[in-house]
CSV table of C-alpha atoms in Angstrom, one decimal:
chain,number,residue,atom,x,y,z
A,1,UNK,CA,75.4,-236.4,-116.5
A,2,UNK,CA,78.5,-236.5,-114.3
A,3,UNK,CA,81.3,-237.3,-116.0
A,4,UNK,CA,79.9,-237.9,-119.6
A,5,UNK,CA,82.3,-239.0,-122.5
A,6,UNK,CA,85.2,-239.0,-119.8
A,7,UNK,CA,87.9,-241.9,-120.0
A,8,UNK,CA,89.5,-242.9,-116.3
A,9,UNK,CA,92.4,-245.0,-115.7
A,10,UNK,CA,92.2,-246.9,-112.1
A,11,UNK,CA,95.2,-248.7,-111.6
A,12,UNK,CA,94.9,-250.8,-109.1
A,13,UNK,CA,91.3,-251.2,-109.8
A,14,UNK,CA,91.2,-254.9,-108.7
A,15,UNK,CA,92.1,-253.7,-105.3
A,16,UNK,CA,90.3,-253.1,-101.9
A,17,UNK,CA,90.1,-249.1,-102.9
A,18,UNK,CA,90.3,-249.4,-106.4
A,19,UNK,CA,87.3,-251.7,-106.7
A,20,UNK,CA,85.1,-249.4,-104.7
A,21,UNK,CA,86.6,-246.4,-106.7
A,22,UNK,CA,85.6,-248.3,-110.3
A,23,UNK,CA,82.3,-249.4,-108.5
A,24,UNK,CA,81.3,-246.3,-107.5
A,25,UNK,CA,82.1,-244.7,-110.7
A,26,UNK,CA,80.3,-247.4,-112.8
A,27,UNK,CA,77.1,-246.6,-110.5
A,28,UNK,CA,77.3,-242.8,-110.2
A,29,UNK,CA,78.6,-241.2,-113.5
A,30,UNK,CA,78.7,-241.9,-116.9
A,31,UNK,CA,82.4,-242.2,-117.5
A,32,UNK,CA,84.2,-245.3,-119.4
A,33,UNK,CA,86.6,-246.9,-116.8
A,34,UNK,CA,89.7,-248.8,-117.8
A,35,UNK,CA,90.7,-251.0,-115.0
A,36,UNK,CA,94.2,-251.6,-115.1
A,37,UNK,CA,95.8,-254.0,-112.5
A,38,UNK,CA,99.5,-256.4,-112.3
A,39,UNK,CA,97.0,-258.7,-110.3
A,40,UNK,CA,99.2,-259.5,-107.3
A,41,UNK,CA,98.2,-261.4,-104.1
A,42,UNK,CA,95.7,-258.9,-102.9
A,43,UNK,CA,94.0,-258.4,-106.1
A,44,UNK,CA,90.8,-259.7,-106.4
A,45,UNK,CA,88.1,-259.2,-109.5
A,46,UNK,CA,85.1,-260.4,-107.9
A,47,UNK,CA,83.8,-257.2,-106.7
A,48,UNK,CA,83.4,-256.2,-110.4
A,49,UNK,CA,81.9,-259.3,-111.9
A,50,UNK,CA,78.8,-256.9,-112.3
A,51,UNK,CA,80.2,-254.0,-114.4
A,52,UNK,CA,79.2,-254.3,-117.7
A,53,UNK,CA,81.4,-254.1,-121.0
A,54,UNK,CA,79.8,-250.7,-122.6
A,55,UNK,CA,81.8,-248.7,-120.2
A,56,UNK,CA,84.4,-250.9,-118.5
A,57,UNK,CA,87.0,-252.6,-119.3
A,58,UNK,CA,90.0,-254.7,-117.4
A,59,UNK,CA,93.6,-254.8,-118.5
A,60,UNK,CA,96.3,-257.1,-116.7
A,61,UNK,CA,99.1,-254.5,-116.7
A,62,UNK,CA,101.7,-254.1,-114.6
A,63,UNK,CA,102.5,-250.3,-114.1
A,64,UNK,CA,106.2,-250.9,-113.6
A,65,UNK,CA,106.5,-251.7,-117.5
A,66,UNK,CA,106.1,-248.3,-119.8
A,67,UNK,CA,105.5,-250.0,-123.2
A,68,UNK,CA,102.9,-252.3,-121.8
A,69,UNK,CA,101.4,-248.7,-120.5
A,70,UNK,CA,102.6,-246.7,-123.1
A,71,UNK,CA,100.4,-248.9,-125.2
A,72,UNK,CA,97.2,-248.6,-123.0
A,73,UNK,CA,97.0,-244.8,-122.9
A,74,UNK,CA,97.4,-244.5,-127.3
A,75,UNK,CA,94.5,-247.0,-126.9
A,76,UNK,CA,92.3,-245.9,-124.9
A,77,UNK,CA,93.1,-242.3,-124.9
A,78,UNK,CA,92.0,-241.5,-121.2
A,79,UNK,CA,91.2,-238.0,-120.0
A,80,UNK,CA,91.9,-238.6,-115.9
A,81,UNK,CA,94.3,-241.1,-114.3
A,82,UNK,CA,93.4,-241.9,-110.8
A,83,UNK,CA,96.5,-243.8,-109.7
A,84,UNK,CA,95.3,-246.5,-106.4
A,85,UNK,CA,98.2,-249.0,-107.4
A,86,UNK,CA,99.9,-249.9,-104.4
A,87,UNK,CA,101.4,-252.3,-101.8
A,88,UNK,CA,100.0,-250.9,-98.8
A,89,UNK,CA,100.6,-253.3,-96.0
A,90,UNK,CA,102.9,-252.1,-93.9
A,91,UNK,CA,103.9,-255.4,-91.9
A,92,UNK,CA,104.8,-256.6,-95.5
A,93,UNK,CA,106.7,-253.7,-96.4
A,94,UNK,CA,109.4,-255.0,-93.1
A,95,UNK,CA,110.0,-258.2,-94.3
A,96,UNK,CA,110.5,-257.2,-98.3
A,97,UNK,CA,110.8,-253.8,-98.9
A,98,UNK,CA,111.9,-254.0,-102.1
A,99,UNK,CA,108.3,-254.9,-103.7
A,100,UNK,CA,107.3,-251.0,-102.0
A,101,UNK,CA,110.2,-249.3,-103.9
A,102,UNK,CA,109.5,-251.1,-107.2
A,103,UNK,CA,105.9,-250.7,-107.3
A,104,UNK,CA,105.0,-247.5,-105.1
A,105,UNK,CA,108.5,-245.4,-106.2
A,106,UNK,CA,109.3,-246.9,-109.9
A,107,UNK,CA,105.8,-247.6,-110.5
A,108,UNK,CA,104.3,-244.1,-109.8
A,109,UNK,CA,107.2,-242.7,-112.0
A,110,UNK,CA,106.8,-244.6,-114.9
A,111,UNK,CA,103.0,-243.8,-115.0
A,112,UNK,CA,103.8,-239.8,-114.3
A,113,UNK,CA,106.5,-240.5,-117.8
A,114,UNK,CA,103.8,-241.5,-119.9
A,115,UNK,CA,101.3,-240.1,-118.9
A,116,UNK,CA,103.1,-236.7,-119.2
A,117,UNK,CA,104.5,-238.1,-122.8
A,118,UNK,CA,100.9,-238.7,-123.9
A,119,UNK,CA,99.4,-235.4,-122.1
A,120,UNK,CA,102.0,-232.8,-124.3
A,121,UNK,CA,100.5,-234.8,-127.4
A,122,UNK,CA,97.1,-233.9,-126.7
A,123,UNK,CA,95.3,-231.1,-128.5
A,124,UNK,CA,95.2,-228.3,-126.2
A,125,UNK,CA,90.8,-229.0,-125.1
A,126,UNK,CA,92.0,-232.6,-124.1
A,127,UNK,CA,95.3,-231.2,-122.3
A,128,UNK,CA,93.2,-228.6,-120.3
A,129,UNK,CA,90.9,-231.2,-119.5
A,130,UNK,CA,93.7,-234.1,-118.7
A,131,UNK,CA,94.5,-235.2,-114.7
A,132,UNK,CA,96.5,-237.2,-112.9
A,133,UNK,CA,95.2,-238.3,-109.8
A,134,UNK,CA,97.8,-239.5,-107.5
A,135,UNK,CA,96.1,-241.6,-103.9
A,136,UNK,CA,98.3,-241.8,-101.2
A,137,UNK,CA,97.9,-241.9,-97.4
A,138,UNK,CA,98.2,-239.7,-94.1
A,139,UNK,CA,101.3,-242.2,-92.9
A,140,UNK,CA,103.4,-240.6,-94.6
A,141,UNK,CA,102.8,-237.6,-92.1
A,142,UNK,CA,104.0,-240.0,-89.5
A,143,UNK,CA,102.7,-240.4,-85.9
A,144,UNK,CA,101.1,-238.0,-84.0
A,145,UNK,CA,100.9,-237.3,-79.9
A,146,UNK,CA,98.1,-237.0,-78.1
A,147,UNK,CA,96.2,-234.0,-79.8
A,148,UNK,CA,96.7,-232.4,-83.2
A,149,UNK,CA,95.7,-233.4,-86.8
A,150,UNK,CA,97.5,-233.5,-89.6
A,151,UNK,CA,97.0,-230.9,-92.3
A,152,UNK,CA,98.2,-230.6,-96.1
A,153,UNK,CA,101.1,-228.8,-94.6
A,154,UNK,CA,101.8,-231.4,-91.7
A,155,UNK,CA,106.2,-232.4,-93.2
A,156,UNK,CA,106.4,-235.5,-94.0
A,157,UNK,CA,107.9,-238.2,-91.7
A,158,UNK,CA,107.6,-241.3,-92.9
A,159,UNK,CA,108.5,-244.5,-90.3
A,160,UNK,CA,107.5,-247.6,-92.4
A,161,UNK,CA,109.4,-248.5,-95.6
A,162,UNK,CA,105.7,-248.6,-96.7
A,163,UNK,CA,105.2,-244.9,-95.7
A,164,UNK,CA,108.5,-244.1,-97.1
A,165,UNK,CA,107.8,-245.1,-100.6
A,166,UNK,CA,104.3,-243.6,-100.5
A,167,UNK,CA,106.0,-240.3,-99.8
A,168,UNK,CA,108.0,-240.8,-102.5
A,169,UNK,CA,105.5,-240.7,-104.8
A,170,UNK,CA,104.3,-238.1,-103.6
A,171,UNK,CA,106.7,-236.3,-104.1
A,172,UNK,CA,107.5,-237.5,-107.4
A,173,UNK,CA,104.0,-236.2,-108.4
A,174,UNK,CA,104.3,-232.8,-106.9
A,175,UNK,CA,107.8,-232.9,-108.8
A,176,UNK,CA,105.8,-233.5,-112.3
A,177,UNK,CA,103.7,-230.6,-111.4
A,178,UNK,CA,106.3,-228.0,-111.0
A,179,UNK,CA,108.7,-228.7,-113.1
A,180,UNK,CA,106.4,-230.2,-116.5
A,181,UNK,CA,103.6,-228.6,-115.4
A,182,UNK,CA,101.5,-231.6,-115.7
A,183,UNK,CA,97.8,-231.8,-114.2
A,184,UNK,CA,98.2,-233.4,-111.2
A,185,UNK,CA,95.9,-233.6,-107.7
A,186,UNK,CA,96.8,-235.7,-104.8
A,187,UNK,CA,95.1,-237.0,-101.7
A,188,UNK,CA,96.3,-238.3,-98.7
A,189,UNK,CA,93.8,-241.1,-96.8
A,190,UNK,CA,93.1,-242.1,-93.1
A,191,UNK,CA,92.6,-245.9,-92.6
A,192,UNK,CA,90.1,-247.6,-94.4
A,193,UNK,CA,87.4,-250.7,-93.7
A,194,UNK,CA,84.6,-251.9,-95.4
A,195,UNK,CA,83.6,-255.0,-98.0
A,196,UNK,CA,85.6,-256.7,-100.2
A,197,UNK,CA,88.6,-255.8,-97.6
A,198,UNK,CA,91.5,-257.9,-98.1
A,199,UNK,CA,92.1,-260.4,-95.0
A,200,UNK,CA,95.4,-259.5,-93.8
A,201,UNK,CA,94.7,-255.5,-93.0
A,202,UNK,CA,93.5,-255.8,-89.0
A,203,UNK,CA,89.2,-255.2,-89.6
A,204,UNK,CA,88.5,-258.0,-91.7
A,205,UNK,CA,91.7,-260.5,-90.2
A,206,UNK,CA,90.2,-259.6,-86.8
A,207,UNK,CA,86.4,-260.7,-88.0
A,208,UNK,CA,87.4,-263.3,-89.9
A,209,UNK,CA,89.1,-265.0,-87.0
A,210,UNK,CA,86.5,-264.3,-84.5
A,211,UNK,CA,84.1,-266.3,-86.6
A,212,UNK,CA,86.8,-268.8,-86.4
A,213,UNK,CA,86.8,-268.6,-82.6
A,214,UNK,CA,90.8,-268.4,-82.6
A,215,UNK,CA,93.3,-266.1,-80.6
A,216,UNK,CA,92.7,-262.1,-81.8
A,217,UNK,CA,96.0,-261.2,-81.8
A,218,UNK,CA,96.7,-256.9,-81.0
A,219,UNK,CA,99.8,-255.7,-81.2
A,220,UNK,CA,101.3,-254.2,-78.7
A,221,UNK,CA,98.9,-252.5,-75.7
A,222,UNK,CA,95.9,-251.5,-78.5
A,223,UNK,CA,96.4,-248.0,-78.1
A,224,UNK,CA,97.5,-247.0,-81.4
A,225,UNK,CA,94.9,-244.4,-82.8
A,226,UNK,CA,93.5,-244.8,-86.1
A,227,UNK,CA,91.1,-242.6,-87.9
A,228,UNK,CA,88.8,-244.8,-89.9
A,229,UNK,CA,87.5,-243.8,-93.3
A,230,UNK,CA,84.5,-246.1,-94.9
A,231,UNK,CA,85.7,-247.1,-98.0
A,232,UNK,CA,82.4,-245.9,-99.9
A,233,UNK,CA,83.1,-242.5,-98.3
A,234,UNK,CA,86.7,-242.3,-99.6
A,235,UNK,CA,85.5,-243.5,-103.2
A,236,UNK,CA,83.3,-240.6,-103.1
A,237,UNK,CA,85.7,-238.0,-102.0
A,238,UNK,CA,88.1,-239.6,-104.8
A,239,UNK,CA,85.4,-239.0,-107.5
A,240,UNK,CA,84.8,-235.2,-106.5
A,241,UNK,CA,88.4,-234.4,-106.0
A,242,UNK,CA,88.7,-235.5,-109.8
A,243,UNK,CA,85.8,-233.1,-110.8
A,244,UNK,CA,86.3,-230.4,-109.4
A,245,UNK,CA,89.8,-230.0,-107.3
A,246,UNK,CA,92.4,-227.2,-108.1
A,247,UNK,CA,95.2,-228.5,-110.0
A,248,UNK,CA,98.3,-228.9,-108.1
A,249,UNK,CA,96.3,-229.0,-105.1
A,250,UNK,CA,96.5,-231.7,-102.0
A,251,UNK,CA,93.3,-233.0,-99.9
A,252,UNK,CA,93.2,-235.3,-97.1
A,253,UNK,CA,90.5,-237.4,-96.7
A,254,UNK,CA,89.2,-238.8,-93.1
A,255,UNK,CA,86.5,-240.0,-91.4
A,256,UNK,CA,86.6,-237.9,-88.2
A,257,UNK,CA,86.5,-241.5,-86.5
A,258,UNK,CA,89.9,-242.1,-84.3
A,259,UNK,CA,89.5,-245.3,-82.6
A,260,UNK,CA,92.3,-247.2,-80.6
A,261,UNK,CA,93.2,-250.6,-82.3
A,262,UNK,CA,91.8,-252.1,-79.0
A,263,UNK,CA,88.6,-250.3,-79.2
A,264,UNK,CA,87.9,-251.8,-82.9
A,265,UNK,CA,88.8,-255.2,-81.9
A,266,UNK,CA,86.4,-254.9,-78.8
A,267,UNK,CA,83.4,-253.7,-80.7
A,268,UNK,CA,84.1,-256.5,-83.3
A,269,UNK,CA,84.0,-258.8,-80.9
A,270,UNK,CA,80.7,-257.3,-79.4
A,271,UNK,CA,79.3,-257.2,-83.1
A,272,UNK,CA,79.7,-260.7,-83.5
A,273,UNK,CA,78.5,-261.9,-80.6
A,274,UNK,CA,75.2,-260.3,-81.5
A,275,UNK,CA,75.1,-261.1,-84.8
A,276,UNK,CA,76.7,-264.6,-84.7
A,277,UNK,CA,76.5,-265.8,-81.3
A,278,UNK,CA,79.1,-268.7,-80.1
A,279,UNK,CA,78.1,-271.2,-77.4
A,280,UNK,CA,82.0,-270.4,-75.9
A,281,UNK,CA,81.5,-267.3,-74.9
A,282,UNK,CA,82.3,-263.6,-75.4
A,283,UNK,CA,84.8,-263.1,-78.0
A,284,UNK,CA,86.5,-260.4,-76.2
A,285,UNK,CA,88.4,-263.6,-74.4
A,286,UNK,CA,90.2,-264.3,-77.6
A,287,UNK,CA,91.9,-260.8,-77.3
A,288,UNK,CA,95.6,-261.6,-76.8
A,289,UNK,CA,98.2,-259.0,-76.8
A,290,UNK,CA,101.6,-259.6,-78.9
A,291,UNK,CA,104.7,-258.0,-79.6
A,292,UNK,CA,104.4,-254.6,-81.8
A,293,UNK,CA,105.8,-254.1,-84.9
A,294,UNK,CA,108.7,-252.5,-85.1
A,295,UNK,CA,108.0,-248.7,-85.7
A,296,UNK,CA,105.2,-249.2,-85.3
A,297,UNK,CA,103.0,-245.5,-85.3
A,298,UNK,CA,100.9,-244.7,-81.9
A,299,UNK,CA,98.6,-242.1,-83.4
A,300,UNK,CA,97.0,-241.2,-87.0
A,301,UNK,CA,94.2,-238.2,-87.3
A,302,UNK,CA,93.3,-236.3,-90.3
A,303,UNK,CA,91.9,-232.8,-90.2
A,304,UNK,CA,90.0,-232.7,-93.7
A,305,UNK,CA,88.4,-229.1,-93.3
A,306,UNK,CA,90.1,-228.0,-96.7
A,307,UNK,CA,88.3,-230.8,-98.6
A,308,UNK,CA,84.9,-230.2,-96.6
A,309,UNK,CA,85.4,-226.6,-96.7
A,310,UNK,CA,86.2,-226.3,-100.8
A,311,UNK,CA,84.5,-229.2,-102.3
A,312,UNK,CA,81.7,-229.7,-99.9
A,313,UNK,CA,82.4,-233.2,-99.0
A,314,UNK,CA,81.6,-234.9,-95.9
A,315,UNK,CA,81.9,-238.4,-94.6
A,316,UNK,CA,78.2,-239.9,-94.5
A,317,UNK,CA,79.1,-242.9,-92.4
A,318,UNK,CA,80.2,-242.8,-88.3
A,319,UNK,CA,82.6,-245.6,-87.4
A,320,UNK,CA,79.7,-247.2,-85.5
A,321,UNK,CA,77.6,-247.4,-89.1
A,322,UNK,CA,80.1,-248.3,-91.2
A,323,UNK,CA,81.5,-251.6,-88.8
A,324,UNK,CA,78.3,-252.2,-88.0
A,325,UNK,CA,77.8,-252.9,-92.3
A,326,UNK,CA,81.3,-254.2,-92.6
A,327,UNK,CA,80.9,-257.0,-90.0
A,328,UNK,CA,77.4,-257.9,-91.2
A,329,UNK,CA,78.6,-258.4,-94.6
A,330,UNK,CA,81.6,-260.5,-93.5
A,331,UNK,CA,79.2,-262.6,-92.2
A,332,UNK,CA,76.6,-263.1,-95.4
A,333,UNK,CA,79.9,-263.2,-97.7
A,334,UNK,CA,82.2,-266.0,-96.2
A,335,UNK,CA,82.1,-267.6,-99.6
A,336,UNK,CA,84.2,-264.3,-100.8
A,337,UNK,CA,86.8,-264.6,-97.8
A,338,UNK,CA,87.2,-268.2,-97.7
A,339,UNK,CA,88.2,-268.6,-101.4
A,340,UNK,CA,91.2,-266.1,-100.6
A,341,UNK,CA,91.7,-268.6,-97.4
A,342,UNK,CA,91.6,-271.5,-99.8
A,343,UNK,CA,93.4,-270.3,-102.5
A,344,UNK,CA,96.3,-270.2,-100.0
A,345,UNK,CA,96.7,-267.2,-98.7
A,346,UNK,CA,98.5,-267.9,-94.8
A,347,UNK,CA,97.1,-265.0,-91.8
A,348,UNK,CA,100.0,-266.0,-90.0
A,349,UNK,CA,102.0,-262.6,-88.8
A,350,UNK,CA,104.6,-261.0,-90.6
A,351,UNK,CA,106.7,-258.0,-90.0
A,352,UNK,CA,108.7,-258.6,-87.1
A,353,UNK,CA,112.3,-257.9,-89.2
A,354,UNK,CA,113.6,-260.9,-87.8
C-alpha cells in the first residue's frame, strides 16, 4: 500500500514531467495528489483527463504568489512537496530571462517560505514525516569534455540563464536545509523524451517535423552529447527518492544513454521511415545544419551509481526502447500535438540573443 493516506503537492503537474510524475503516482500508490499548476504555454491537462476525483485534484496556482499558496497547503494539508515547476527551455531562457528568475528563483523560494511556515506548525508525527522535494537538472553542472560524469559533488557551472536559475534553486533548497532545518531532497535530471513531450524541446519538434516532411534543423555540427532519461523512468526514480531518500540528500538521475544530437535526429529519421514511410525519400535529407546557440553545452553525462547503489533504482528503458515508444506514439497521437500547433503555438527558432 505504497504511499497510503499520504498528500503530495506537484507543482507543475500539467507539465511534460509533472504529468508523468502525477500519472505515475495515480497508477502506482495510493497517495491523494494535488496538482498545482500557473498553466503557462507548455502546460497542457490532457494527459490527466483520466485521473479520477477521489484522490486528485487540480488547482490553477501560480507558485510565485504566497497567499494564493499559503492558502492551498492550510487546505490540503500535504505531507511531501515534489516541486517540478519550471521554465526549462533553455533557447527561451536567451531571449527573456526574466520569466527563469521569476519562476525558477522567486518561485522556488516562495514555496521553500511556506512550506517551511506550514512544516514548524505541524505536530511533531506530520513534521518527521513532511518533505520537500526539490527537481532540478544536471545543466547546472555545466558541460563536460570528452570523458567523465557528473557526480553529486560535480561544482556547479551553470552557462544558460536557464541553468543559472535552476542552480539557484538549488541552492536555495540546500540553504532551507541547513539553516531551518527543513526536510528537503533534491535531484538533478539528464534530458528527458517520451509522450506528451512538449513540441519545442528537440525529440518531439524533430518528429513532428519529419512527419511534416520539412527542413530538421540541428544546431551547430550535432555533436553535443546528451544523456537521455525516459520520462517513465525519471517519474519512477522521483517517486522512490520521496520514499525512501535521506533527508538533505542529492540524487542524479540518468539513463546511461549519451547520444549526440545528430545521432537522435538520425534514428528519428530512420524510425519514421519505417513506421510512416514518405514517397520523397529518406528523411535523413531534411537534416540541415544551423547556427548554435549561444553557449550552447557540448557534452551532458550523469553517473547515478549513488541512486542505483542506495535506493536500488535502475532505468528500465535503453534509448533505443524508449524512442522507439516515443516516435510510435507521436505517430497514433497527432490529434494531441496538432491542437498545441493549432492553438498557436509558432516552432520557429528562438534563442539566438539577437
Amino acid at each position: 500500500m505504497r504511499l497510503k493516506g499520504i498528500t503530495i503537492f506537484v507543482t507543475g503537474g500539467a507539465g511534460f514531467i509533472g504529468s508523468a510524475v502525477v500519472r505515475h503516482l495515480l497508477r502506482n500508490s495510493h497517495a491523494r495528489v494535488v496538482n498545482l499548476d500557473k498553466l503557462t504555454y507548455a502546460a497542457v491537462l490532457s494527459p490527466l483527463t483520466g485521473a479520477t476525483k477521489t484522490n486528485y485534484a487540480f488547482e490553477k496556482q501560480c507558485i510565485c504568489d504566497a497567499p494564493g499558496v499559503r492558502r492551498l497547503f492550510e487546505r490540503y494539508q500535504p505531507d511531501a512537496v515534489l516541486n517540478l515547476a519550471a521554465e526549462s527551455h533553455v533557447d527561451r531562457s536567451i531571449d527573456g530571462p526574466g520569466e527563469f528568475i521569476q519562476t525558477n528563483i522567486v518561485g522556488t523560494f516562495t514555496l521553500l517560505q511556506e512550506a517551511l511556515r506550514y512544516w514548524r506548525a505541524l505536530c511533531p508525527d506530520k513534521r518527521a514525516r513532511f518533505r520537500f522535494q526539490h527537481i532540478s537538472t544536471d545543466e547546472v553542472f555545466g558541460s563536460l569534455g570528452e570523458d567523465g560524469f557528473f557526480t553529486e559533488n560535480t561544482p556547479y557551472s551553470p552557462n544558460s540563464p536557464y541553468s543559472a536559475s535552476k542552480a539557484s534553486s538549488d541552492h536555495l533548497v540546500r540553504a532551507w536545509h541547513k539553516t531551518y532545518e527543513l526536510p528537503t531532497l533534491l535531484t538533478n535530471c539528464s534530458n528527458n523524451y517520451g509522450p506528451y513531450h512538449f513540441p519545442e524541446k528537440l525529440i518531439p519538434h524533430m518528429i513532428i517535423k519529419g512527419l511534416a516532411g520539412v527542413q530538421l534543423p540541428v544546431y551547430g555540427d550535432g555533436k553535443n552529447v546528451r544523456d537521455w532519461l525516459y520520462v517513465e523512468d525519471h517519474a519512477k526514480a522521483l517517486t522512490l527518492v520521496l520514499e525512501h531518500g535521506a533527508v538533505g540528500e542529492t540524487y542524479n538521475i540518468g539513463g546511461r544513454n549519451e547520444r549526440t544530437n545528430l545521432h537522435v535526429v538520425e534514428t528519428i529519421c530512420d524510425l519514421l521511415d519505417d513506421l510512416a514511410p514518405s514517397t520523397d525519400g529518406p528523411r535523413r535529407r531534411l537534416i540541415s545544419f544551423v547556427t548554435d546557440r549561444p553557449g550552447h553545452d557540448r557534452r551532458y553525462a550523469i553517473d547515478a551509481s549513488k541512486l542505483e547503489r542506495d535506493l536500488g533504482w535502475s532505468a528500465v528503458e535503453s534509448f533505443e526502447s524508449g524512442i522507439d515508444k516515443t516516435v510510435r506514439w507521436y505517430i497514433e497521437q497527432k490529434p494531441w500535438w496538432q491542437a498545441i500547433l493549432e492553438r498557436g503555438y509558432q516552432t520557429k527558432r528562438v534563442g539566438l540573443s539577437q
